[in-house]
PDB file of C-alpha atoms in Angstrom:
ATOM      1  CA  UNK X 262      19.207 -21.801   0.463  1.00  0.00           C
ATOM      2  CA  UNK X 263      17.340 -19.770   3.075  1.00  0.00           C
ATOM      3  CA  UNK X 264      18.570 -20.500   6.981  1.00  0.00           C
ATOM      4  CA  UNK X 265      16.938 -19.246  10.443  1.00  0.00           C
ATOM      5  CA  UNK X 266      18.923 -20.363  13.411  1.00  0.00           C
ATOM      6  CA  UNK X 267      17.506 -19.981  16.968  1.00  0.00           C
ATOM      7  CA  UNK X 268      17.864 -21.611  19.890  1.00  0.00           C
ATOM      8  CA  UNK X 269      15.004 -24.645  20.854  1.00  0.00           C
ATOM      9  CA  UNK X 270      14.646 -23.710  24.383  1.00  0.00           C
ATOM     10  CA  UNK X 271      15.647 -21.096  26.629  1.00  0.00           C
ATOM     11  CA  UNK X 272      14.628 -21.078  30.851  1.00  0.00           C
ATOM     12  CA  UNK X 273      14.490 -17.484  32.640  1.00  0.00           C
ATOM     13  CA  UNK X 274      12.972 -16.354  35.707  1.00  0.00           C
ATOM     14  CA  UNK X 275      10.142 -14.425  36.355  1.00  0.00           C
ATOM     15  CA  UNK X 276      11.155 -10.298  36.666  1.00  0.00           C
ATOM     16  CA  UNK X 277      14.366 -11.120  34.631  1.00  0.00           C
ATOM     17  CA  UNK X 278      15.734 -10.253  31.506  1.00  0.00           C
ATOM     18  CA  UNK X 279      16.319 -12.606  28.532  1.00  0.00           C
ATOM     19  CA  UNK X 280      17.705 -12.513  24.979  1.00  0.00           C
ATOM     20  CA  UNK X 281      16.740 -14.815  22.474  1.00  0.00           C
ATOM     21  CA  UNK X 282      18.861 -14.660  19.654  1.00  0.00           C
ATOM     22  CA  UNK X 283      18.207 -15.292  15.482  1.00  0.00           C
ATOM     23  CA  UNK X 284      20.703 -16.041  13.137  1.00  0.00           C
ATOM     24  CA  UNK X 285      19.704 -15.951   9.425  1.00  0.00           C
ATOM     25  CA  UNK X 286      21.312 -16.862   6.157  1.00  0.00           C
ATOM     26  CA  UNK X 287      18.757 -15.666   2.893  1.00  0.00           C
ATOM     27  CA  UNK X 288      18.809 -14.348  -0.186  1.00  0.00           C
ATOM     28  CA  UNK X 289      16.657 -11.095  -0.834  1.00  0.00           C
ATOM     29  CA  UNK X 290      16.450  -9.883   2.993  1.00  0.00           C
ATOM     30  CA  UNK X 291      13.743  -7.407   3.191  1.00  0.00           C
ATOM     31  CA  UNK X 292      13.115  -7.332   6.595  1.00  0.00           C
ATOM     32  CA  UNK X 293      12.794  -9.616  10.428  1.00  0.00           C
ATOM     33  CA  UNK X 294       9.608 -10.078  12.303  1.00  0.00           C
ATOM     34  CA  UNK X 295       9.519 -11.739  15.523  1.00  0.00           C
ATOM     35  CA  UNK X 296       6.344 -13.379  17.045  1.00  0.00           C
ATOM     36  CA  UNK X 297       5.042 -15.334  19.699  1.00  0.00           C
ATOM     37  CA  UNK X 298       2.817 -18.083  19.654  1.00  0.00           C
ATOM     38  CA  UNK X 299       1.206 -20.046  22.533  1.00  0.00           C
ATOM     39  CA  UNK X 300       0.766 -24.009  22.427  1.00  0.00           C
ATOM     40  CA  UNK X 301      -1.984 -24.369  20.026  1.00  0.00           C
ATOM     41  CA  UNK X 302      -2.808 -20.799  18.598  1.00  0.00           C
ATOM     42  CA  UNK X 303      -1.683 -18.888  16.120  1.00  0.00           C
ATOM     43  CA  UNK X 304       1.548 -16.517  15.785  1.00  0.00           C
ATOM     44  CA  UNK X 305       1.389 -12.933  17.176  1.00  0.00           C
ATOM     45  CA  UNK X 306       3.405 -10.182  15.928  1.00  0.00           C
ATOM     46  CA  UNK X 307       6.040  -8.370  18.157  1.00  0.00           C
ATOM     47  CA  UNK X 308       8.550  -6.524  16.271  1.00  0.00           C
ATOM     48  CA  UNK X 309       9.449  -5.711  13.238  1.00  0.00           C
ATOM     49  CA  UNK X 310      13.124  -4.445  11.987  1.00  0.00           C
ATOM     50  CA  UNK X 311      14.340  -3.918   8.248  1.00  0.00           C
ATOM     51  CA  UNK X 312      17.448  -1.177   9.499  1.00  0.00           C
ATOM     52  CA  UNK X 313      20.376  -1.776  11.647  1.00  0.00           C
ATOM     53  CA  UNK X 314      19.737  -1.232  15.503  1.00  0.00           C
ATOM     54  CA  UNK X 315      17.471  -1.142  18.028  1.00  0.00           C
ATOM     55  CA  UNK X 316      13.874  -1.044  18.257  1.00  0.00           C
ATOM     56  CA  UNK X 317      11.728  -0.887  21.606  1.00  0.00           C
ATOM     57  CA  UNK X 318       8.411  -1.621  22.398  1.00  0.00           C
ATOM     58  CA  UNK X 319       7.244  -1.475  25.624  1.00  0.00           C
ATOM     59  CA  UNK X 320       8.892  -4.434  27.388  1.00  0.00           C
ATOM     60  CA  UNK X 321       9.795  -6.324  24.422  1.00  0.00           C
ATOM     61  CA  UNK X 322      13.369  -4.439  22.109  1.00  0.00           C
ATOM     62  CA  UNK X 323      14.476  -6.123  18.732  1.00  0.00           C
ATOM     63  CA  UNK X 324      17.816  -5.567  17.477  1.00  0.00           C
ATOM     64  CA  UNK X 325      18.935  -5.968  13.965  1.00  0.00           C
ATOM     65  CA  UNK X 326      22.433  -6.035  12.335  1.00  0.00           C
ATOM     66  CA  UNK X 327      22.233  -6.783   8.661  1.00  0.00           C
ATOM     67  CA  UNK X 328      25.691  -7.167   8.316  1.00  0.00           C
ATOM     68  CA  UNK X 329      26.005  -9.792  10.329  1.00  0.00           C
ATOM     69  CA  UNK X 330      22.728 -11.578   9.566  1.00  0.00           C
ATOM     70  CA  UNK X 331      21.401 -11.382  13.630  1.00  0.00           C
ATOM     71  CA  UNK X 332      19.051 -10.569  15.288  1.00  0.00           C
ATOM     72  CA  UNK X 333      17.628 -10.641  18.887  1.00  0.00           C
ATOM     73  CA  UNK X 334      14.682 -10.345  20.798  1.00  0.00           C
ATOM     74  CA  UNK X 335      14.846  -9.066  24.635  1.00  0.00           C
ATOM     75  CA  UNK X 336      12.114  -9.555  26.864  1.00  0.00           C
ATOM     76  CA  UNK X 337      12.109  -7.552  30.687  1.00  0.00           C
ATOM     77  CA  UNK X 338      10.307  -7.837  33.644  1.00  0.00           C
ATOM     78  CA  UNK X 339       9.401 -11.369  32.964  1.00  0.00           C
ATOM     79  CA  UNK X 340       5.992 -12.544  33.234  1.00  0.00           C
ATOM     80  CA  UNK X 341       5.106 -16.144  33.906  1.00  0.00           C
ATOM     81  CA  UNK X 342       2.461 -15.229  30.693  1.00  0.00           C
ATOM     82  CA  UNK X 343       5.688 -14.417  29.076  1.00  0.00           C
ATOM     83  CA  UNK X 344       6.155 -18.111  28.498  1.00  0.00           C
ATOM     84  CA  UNK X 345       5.842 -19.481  25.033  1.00  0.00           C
ATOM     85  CA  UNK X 346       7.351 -20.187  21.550  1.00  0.00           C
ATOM     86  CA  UNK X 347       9.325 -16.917  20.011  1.00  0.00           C
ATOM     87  CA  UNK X 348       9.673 -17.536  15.925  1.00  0.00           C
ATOM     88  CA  UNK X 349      12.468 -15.190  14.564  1.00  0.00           C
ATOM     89  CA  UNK X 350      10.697 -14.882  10.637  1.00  0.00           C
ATOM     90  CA  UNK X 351      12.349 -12.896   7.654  1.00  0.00           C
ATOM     91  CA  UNK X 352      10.296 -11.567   4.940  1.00  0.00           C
ATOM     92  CA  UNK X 353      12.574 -11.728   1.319  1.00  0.00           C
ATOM     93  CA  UNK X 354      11.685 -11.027  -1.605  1.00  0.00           C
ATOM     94  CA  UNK X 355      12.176 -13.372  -4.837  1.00  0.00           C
ATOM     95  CA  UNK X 356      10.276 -12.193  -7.300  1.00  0.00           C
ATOM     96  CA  UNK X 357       7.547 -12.042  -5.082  1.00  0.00           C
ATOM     97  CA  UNK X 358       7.226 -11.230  -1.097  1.00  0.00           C
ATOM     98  CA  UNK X 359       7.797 -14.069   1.652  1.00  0.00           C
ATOM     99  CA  UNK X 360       8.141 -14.740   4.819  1.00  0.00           C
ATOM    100  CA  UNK X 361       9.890 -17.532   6.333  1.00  0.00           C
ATOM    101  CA  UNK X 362      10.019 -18.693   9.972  1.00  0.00           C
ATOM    102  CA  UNK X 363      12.908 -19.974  12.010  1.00  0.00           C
ATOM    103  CA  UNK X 364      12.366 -23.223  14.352  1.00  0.00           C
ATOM    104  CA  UNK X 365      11.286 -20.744  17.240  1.00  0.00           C
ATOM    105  CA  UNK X 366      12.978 -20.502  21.016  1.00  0.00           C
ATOM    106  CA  UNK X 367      10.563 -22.264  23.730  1.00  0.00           C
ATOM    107  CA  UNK X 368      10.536 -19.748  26.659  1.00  0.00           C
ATOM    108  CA  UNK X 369      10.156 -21.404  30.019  1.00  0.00           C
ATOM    109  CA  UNK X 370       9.624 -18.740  33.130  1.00  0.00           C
ATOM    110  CA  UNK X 371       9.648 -19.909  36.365  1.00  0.00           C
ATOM    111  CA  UNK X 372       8.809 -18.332  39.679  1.00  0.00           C
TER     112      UNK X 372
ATOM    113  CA  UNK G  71      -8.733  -4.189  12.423  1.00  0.00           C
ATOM    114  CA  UNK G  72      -6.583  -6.908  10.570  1.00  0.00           C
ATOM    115  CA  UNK G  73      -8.858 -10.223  11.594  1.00  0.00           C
ATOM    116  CA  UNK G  74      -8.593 -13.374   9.770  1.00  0.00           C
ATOM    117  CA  UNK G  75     -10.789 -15.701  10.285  1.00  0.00           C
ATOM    118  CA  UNK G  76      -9.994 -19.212   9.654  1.00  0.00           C
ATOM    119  CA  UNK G  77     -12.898 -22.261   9.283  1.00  0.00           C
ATOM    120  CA  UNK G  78     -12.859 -24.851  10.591  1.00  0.00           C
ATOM    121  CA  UNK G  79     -10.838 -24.945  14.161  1.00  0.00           C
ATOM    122  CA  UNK G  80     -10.171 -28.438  13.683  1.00  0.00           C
ATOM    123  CA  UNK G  81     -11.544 -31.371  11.665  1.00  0.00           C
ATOM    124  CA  UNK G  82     -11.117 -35.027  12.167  1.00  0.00           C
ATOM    125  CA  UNK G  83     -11.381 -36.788   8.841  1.00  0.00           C
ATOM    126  CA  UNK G  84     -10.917 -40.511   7.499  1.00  0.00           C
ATOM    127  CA  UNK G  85      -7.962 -41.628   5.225  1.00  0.00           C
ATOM    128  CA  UNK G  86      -8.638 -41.133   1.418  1.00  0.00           C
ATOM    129  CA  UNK G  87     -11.205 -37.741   1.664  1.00  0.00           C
ATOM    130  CA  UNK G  88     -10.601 -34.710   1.452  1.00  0.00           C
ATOM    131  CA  UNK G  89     -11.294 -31.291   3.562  1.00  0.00           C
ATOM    132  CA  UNK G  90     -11.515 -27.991   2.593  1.00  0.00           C
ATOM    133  CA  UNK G  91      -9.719 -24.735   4.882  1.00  0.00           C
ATOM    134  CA  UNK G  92     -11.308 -21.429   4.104  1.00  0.00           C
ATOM    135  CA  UNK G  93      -9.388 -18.674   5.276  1.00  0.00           C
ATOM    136  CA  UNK G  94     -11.479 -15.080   5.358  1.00  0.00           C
ATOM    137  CA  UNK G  95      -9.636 -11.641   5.835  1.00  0.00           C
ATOM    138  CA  UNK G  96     -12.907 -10.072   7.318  1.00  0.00           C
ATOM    139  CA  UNK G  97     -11.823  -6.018   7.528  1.00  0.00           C
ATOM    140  CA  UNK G  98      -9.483  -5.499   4.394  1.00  0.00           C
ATOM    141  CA  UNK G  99      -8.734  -7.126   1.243  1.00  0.00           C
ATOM    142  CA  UNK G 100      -5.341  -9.087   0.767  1.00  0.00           C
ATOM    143  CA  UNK G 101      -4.529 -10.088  -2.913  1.00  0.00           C
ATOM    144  CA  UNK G 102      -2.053 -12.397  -1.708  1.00  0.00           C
ATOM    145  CA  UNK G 103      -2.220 -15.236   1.412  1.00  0.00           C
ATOM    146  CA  UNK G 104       0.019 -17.772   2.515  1.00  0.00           C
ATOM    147  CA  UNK G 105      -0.635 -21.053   3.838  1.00  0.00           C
ATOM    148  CA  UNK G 106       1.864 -22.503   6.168  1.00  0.00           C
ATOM    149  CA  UNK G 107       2.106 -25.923   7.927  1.00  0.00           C
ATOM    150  CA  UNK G 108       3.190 -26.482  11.284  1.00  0.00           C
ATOM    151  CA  UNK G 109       3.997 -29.957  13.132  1.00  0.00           C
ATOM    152  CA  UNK G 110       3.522 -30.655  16.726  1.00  0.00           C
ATOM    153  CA  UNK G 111       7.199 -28.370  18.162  1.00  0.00           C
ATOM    154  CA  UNK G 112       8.905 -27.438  14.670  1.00  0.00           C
ATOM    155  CA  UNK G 113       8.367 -24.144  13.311  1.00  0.00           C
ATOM    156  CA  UNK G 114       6.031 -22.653  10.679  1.00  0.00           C
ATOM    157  CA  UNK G 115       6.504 -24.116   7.003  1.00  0.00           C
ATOM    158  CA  UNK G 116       5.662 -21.900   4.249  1.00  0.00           C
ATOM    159  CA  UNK G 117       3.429 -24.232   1.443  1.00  0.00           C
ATOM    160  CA  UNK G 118       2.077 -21.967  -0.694  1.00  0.00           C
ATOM    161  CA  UNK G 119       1.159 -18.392  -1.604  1.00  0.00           C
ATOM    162  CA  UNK G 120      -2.257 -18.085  -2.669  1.00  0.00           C
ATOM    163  CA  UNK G 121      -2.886 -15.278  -5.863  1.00  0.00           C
ATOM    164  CA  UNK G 122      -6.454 -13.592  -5.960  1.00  0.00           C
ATOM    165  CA  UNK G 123      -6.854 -14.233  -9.634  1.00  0.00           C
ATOM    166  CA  UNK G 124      -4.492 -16.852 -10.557  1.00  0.00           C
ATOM    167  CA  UNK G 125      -2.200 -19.408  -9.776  1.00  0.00           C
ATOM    168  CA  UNK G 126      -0.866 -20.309  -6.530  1.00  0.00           C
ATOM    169  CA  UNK G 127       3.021 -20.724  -6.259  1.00  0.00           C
ATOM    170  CA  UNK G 128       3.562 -23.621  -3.994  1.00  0.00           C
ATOM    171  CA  UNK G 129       7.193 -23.846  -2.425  1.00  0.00           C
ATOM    172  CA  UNK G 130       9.718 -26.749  -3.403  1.00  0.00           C
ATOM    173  CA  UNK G 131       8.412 -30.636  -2.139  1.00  0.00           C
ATOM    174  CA  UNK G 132       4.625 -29.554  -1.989  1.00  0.00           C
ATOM    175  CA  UNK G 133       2.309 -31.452  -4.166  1.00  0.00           C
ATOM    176  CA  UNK G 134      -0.175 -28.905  -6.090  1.00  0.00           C
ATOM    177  CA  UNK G 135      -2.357 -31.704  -6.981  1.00  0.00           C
ATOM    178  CA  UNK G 136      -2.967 -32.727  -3.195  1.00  0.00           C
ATOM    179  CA  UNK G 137      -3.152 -29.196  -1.792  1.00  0.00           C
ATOM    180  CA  UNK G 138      -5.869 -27.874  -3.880  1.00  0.00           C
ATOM    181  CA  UNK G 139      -5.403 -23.459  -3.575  1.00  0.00           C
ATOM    182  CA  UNK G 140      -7.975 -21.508  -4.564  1.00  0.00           C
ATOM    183  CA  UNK G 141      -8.227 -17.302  -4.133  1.00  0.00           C
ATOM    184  CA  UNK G 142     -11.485 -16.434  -5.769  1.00  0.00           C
ATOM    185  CA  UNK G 143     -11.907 -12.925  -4.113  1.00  0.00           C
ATOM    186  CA  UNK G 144      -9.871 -10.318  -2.261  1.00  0.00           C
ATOM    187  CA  UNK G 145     -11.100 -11.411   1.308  1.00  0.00           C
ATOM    188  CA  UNK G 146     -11.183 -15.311   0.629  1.00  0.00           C
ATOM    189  CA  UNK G 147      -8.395 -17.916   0.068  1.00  0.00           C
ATOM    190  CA  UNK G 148      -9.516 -21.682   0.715  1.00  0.00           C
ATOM    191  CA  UNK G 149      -7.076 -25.079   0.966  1.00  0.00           C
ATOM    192  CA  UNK G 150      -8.142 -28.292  -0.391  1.00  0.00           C
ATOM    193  CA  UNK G 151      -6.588 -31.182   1.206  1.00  0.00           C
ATOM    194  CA  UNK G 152      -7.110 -33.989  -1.479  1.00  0.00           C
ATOM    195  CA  UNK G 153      -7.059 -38.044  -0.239  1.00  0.00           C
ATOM    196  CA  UNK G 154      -6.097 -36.932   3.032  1.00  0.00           C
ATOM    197  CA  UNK G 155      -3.339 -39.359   4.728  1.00  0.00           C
ATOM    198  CA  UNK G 156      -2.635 -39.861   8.463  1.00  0.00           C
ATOM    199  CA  UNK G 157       1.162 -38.359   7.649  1.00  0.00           C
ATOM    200  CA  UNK G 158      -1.110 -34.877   6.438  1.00  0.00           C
ATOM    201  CA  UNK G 159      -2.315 -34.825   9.766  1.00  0.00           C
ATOM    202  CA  UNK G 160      -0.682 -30.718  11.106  1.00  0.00           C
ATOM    203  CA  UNK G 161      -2.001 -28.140  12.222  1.00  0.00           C
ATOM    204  CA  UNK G 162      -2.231 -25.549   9.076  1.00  0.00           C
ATOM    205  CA  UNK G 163      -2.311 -21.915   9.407  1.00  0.00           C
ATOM    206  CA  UNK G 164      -3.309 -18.884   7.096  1.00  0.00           C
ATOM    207  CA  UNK G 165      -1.494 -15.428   7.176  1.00  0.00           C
ATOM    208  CA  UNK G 166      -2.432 -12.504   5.188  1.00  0.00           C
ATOM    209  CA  UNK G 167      -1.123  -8.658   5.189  1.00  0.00           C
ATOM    210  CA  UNK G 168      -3.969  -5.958   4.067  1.00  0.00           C
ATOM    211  CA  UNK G 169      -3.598  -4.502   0.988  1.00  0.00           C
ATOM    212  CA  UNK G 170      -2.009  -0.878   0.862  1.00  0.00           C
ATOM    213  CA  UNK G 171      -0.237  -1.328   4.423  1.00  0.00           C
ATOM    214  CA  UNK G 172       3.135  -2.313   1.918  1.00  0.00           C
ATOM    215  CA  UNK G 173       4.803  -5.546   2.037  1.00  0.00           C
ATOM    216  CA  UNK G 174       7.042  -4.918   5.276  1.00  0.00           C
ATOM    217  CA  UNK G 175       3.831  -4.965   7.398  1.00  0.00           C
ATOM    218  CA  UNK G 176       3.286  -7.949   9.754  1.00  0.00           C
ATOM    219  CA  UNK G 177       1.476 -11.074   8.666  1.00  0.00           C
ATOM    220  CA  UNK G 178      -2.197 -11.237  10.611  1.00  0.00           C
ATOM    221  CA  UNK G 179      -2.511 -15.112  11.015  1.00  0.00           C
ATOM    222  CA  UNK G 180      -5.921 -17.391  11.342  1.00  0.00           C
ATOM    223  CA  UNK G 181      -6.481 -19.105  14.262  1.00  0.00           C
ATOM    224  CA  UNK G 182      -5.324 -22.556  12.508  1.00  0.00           C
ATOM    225  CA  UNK G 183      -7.236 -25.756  11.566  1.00  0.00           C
ATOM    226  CA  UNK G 184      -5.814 -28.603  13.634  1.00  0.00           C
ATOM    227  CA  UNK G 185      -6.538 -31.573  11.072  1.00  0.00           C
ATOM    228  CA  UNK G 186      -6.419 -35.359  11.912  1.00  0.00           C
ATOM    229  CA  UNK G 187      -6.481 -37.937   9.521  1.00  0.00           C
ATOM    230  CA  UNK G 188      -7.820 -41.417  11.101  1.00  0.00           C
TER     231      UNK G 188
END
């Protein structure tokens, strides 16, 4: 069966740095997307990694390791904005393309 | 670019009736949609993906005959929620990925229809 691990809730601090991380077991891996989403609205995309390592954007990095099956999202310079739902989501393909979504990490910043 | 427009934000309907989602990808074309489910704190649940042209594949435990799929055109997909029941009540969510940008571009999600059964 497919499998997205993540942790349910994570607290930081604003102007930190924190990792959330994504464990996944699936069968035709063809890449990991991470989004947020805000109470109430709709997913937005923030990464995107199909090859090993480390992608940055801005102050959001993903990093990937296939071999392993993780993943992790790192958010700097905290904003109290910063503070909502983070879905780890792998796209596989069987027979046709998918994407399926882990639990998702609820990101509390405080002040 | 990439919108999605989803109709309607939210619908309050009694047990036994059905209501009808129309998801519209309103700046590109997307032969293929997905509908997911989500309930109040758990994560996204993939139901079906909805096939401009044909068929919808629905994923394993969801009823075809309840959630009605149909993709008529390349910018519209719409959901059919047939003799809605208060344990239907979610919040459900179109995603689509324009056509041409290759399958490991992001999804571009609706804004959701919140849907209460009474």
């Amino acid at each position: 069966g497919q499998n997205i691990d993540q942790p349910t809730e994570m607290t930081a601090t604003e102007g930190a740095i924190v990792q959330i991380n994504c464990t996944y077991q699936t069968s035709g891996f063809n890449g990991l997307f991470w989004y947020q989403q805000h109470a109430g609205e709709a997913p937005t995309f923030l990464s995107y990694n199909v090859l090993d390592g480390l992608e940055e954007k801005g102050r959001f990095s993903s990093f990937l390791s296939r071999s392993k099956g993780y993943s992790y999202l790192l958010l700097k310079e905290l904003q109290m904005k910063d503070s909502a739902s983070y879905l780890c989501a792998v796209q596989i393909y069987t027979g046709g393309f998918k994407t399926i979504f882990g639990a998702g990490t609820r990101l509390f910043v405080k002040a | 670019g990439a919108v999605v427009s989803q109709h309607p934000s939210w619908v309050i309907c009694k047990s036994g009736t059905s209501v009808k989602i129309e998801c519209r990808s309103l700046d590109f074309q997307a032969t293929t949609m997905f509908w997911y489910r989500q309930f109040p704190k758990q994560s996204l649940m993939l139901m079906a993906t909805s096939n401009e042209g044909s068929k919808a594949t629905y994923e394993q435990g969801v009823e075809k005959d309840k959630f009605l799929i149909n993709h008529a055109s390349l910018t519209l997909s719409t959901l059919t929620v047939t003799s809605a029941h208060p344990e239907d009540s979610s919040f459900y969510i179109c995603s689509a990925g324009p056509i041409g940008q290759g399958e490991n571009s992001p999804l571009h999600f609706g804004n959701g229809t919140r849907l209460t059964v009474t």
